[in-house]
mmCIF file of C-alpha atoms in Angstrom:
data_model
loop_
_atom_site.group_PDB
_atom_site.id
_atom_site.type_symbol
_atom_site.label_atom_id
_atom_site.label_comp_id
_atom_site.label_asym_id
_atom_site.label_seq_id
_atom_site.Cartn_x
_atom_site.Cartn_y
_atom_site.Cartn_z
ATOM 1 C CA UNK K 1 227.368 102.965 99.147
ATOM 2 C CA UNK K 2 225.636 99.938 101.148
ATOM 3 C CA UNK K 3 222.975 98.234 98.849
ATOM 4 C CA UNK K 4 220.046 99.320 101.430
ATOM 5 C CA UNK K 5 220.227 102.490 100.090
ATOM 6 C CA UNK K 6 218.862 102.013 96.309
ATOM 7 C CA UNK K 7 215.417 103.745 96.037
ATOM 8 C CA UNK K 8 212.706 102.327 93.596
ATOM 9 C CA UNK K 9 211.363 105.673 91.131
ATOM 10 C CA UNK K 10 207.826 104.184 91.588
ATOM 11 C CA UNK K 11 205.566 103.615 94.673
ATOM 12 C CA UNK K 12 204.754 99.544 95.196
ATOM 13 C CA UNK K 13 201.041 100.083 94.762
ATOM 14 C CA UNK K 14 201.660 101.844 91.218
ATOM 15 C CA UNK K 15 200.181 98.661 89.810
ATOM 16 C CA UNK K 16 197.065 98.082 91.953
ATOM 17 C CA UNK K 17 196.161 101.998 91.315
ATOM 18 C CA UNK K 18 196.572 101.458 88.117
ATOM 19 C CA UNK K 19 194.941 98.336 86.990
ATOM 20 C CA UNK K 20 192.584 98.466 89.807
ATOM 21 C CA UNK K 21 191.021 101.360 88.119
ATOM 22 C CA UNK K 22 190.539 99.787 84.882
ATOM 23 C CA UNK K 23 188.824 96.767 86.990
ATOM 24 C CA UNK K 24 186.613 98.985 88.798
ATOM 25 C CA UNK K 25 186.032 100.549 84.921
ATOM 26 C CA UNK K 26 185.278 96.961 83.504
ATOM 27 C CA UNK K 27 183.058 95.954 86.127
ATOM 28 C CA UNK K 28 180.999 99.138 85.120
ATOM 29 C CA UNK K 29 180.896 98.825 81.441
ATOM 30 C CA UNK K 30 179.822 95.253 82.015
ATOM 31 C CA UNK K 31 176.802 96.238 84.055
ATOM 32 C CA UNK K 32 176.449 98.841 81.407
ATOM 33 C CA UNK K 33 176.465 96.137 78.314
ATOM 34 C CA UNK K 34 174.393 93.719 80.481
ATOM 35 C CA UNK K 35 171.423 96.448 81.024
ATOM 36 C CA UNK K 36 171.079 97.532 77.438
ATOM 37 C CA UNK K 37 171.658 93.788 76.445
ATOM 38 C CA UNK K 38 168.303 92.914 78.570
ATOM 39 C CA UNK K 39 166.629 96.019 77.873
ATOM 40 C CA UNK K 40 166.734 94.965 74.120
ATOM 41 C CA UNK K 41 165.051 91.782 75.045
ATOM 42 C CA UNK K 42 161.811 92.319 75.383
ATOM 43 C CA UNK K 43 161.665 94.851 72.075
ATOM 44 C CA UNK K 44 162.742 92.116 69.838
ATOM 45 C CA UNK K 45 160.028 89.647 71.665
ATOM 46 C CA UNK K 46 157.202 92.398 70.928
ATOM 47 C CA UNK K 47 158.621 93.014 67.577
ATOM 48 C CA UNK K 48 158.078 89.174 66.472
ATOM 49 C CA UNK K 49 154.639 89.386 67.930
ATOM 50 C CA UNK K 50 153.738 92.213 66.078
ATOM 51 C CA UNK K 51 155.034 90.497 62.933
ATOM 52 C CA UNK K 52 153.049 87.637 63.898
ATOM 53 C CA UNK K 53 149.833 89.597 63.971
ATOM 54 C CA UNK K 54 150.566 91.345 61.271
ATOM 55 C CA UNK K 55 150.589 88.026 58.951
ATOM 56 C CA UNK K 56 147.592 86.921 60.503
ATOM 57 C CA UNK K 57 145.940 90.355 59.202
ATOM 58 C CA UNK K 58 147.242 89.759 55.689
ATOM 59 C CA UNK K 59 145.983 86.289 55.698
ATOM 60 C CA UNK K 60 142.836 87.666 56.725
ATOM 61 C CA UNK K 61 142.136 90.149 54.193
ATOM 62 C CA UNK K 62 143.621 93.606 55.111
ATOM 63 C CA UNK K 63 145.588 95.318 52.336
ATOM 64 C CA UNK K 64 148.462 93.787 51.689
ATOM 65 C CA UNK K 65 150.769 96.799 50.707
ATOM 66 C CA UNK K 66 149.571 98.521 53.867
ATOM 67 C CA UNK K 67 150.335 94.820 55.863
ATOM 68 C CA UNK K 68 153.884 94.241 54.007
ATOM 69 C CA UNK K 69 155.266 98.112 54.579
ATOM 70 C CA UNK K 70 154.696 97.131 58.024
ATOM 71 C CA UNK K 71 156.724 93.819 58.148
ATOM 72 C CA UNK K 72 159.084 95.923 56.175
ATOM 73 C CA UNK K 73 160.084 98.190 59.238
ATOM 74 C CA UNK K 74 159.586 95.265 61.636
ATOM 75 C CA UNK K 75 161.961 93.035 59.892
ATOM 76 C CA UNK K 76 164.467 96.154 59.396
ATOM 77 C CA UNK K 77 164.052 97.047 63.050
ATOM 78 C CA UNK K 78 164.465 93.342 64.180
ATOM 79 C CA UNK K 79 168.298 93.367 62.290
ATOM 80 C CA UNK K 80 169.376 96.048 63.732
ATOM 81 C CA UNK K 81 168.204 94.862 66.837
ATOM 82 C CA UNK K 82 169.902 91.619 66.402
ATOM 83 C CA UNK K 83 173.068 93.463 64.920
ATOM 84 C CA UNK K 84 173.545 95.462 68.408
ATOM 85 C CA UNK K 85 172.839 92.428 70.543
ATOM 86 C CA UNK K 86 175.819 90.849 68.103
ATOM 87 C CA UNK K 87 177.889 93.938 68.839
ATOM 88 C CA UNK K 88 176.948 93.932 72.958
ATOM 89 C CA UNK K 89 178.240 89.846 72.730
ATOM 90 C CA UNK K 90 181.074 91.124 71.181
ATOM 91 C CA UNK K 91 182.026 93.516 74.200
ATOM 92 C CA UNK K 92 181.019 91.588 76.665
ATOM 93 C CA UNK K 93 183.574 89.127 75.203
ATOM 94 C CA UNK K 94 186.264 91.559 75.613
ATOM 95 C CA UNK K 95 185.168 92.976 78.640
ATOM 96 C CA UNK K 96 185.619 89.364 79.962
ATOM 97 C CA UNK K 97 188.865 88.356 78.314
ATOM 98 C CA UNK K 98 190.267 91.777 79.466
ATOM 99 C CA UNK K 99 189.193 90.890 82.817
ATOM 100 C CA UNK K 100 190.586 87.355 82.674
ATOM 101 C CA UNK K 101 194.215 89.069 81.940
ATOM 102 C CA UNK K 102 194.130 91.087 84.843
ATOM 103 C CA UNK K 103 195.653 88.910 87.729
ATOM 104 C CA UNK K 104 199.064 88.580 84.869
ATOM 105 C CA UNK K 105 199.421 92.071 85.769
ATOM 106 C CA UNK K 106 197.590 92.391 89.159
ATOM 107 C CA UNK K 107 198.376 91.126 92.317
ATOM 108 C CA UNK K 108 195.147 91.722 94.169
ATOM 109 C CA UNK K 109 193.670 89.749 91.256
ATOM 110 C CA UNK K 110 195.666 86.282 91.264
ATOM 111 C CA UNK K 111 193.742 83.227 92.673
#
């Protein structure tokens, strides 16, 4: 049997089908990550202001039960706020590291 006639079971772009999907899949949940990341932005921004006035109206007289349930909620919603922009860092991270193993495993990828 000359050597010419071993077949491969598997096509040679098995890997770029393959991998090249999860890419294409990364590159989406990044954009994904990155748009919630910046939609959160400006919440937490109008969150502190609201604090902010809120103090001022304390300081100024308005009932102070009324003023701190307020803060409260604002200081609540700010942590949980900064809690999921922890989280999205988090992904992103992975998202990136997961990207930066690609080319091991991807020729179209390699520098």
């Amino acid at each position: 049997m000359p050597l010419t006639a071993f077949r491969f079971p598997f096509r040679e772009d098995v890997d770029e089908r393959r991998f090249g999907r999860l890419a294409r899949l990364l590159e989406v949940i990044q954009v994904e990550i990155e748009r919630e990341s910046a939609a959160l932005r400006p919440s937490v921004e109008r969150m502190t202001d609201c604090a902010a006035f809120a103090l001022e109206a304390m300081e100024n007289g308005e009932s102070p039960e009324r003023i701190s349930a307020r803060i409260d909620v604002l200081a609540r919603n700010l942590a949980l706020n900064r809690g999921r922009q922890a989280l999205l860092e988090q992904q992103m991270s992975f998202v990136d590291r997961t990207r930066a193993g690609l080319p091991r495993v991807l020729p179209s990828h390699r520098a």
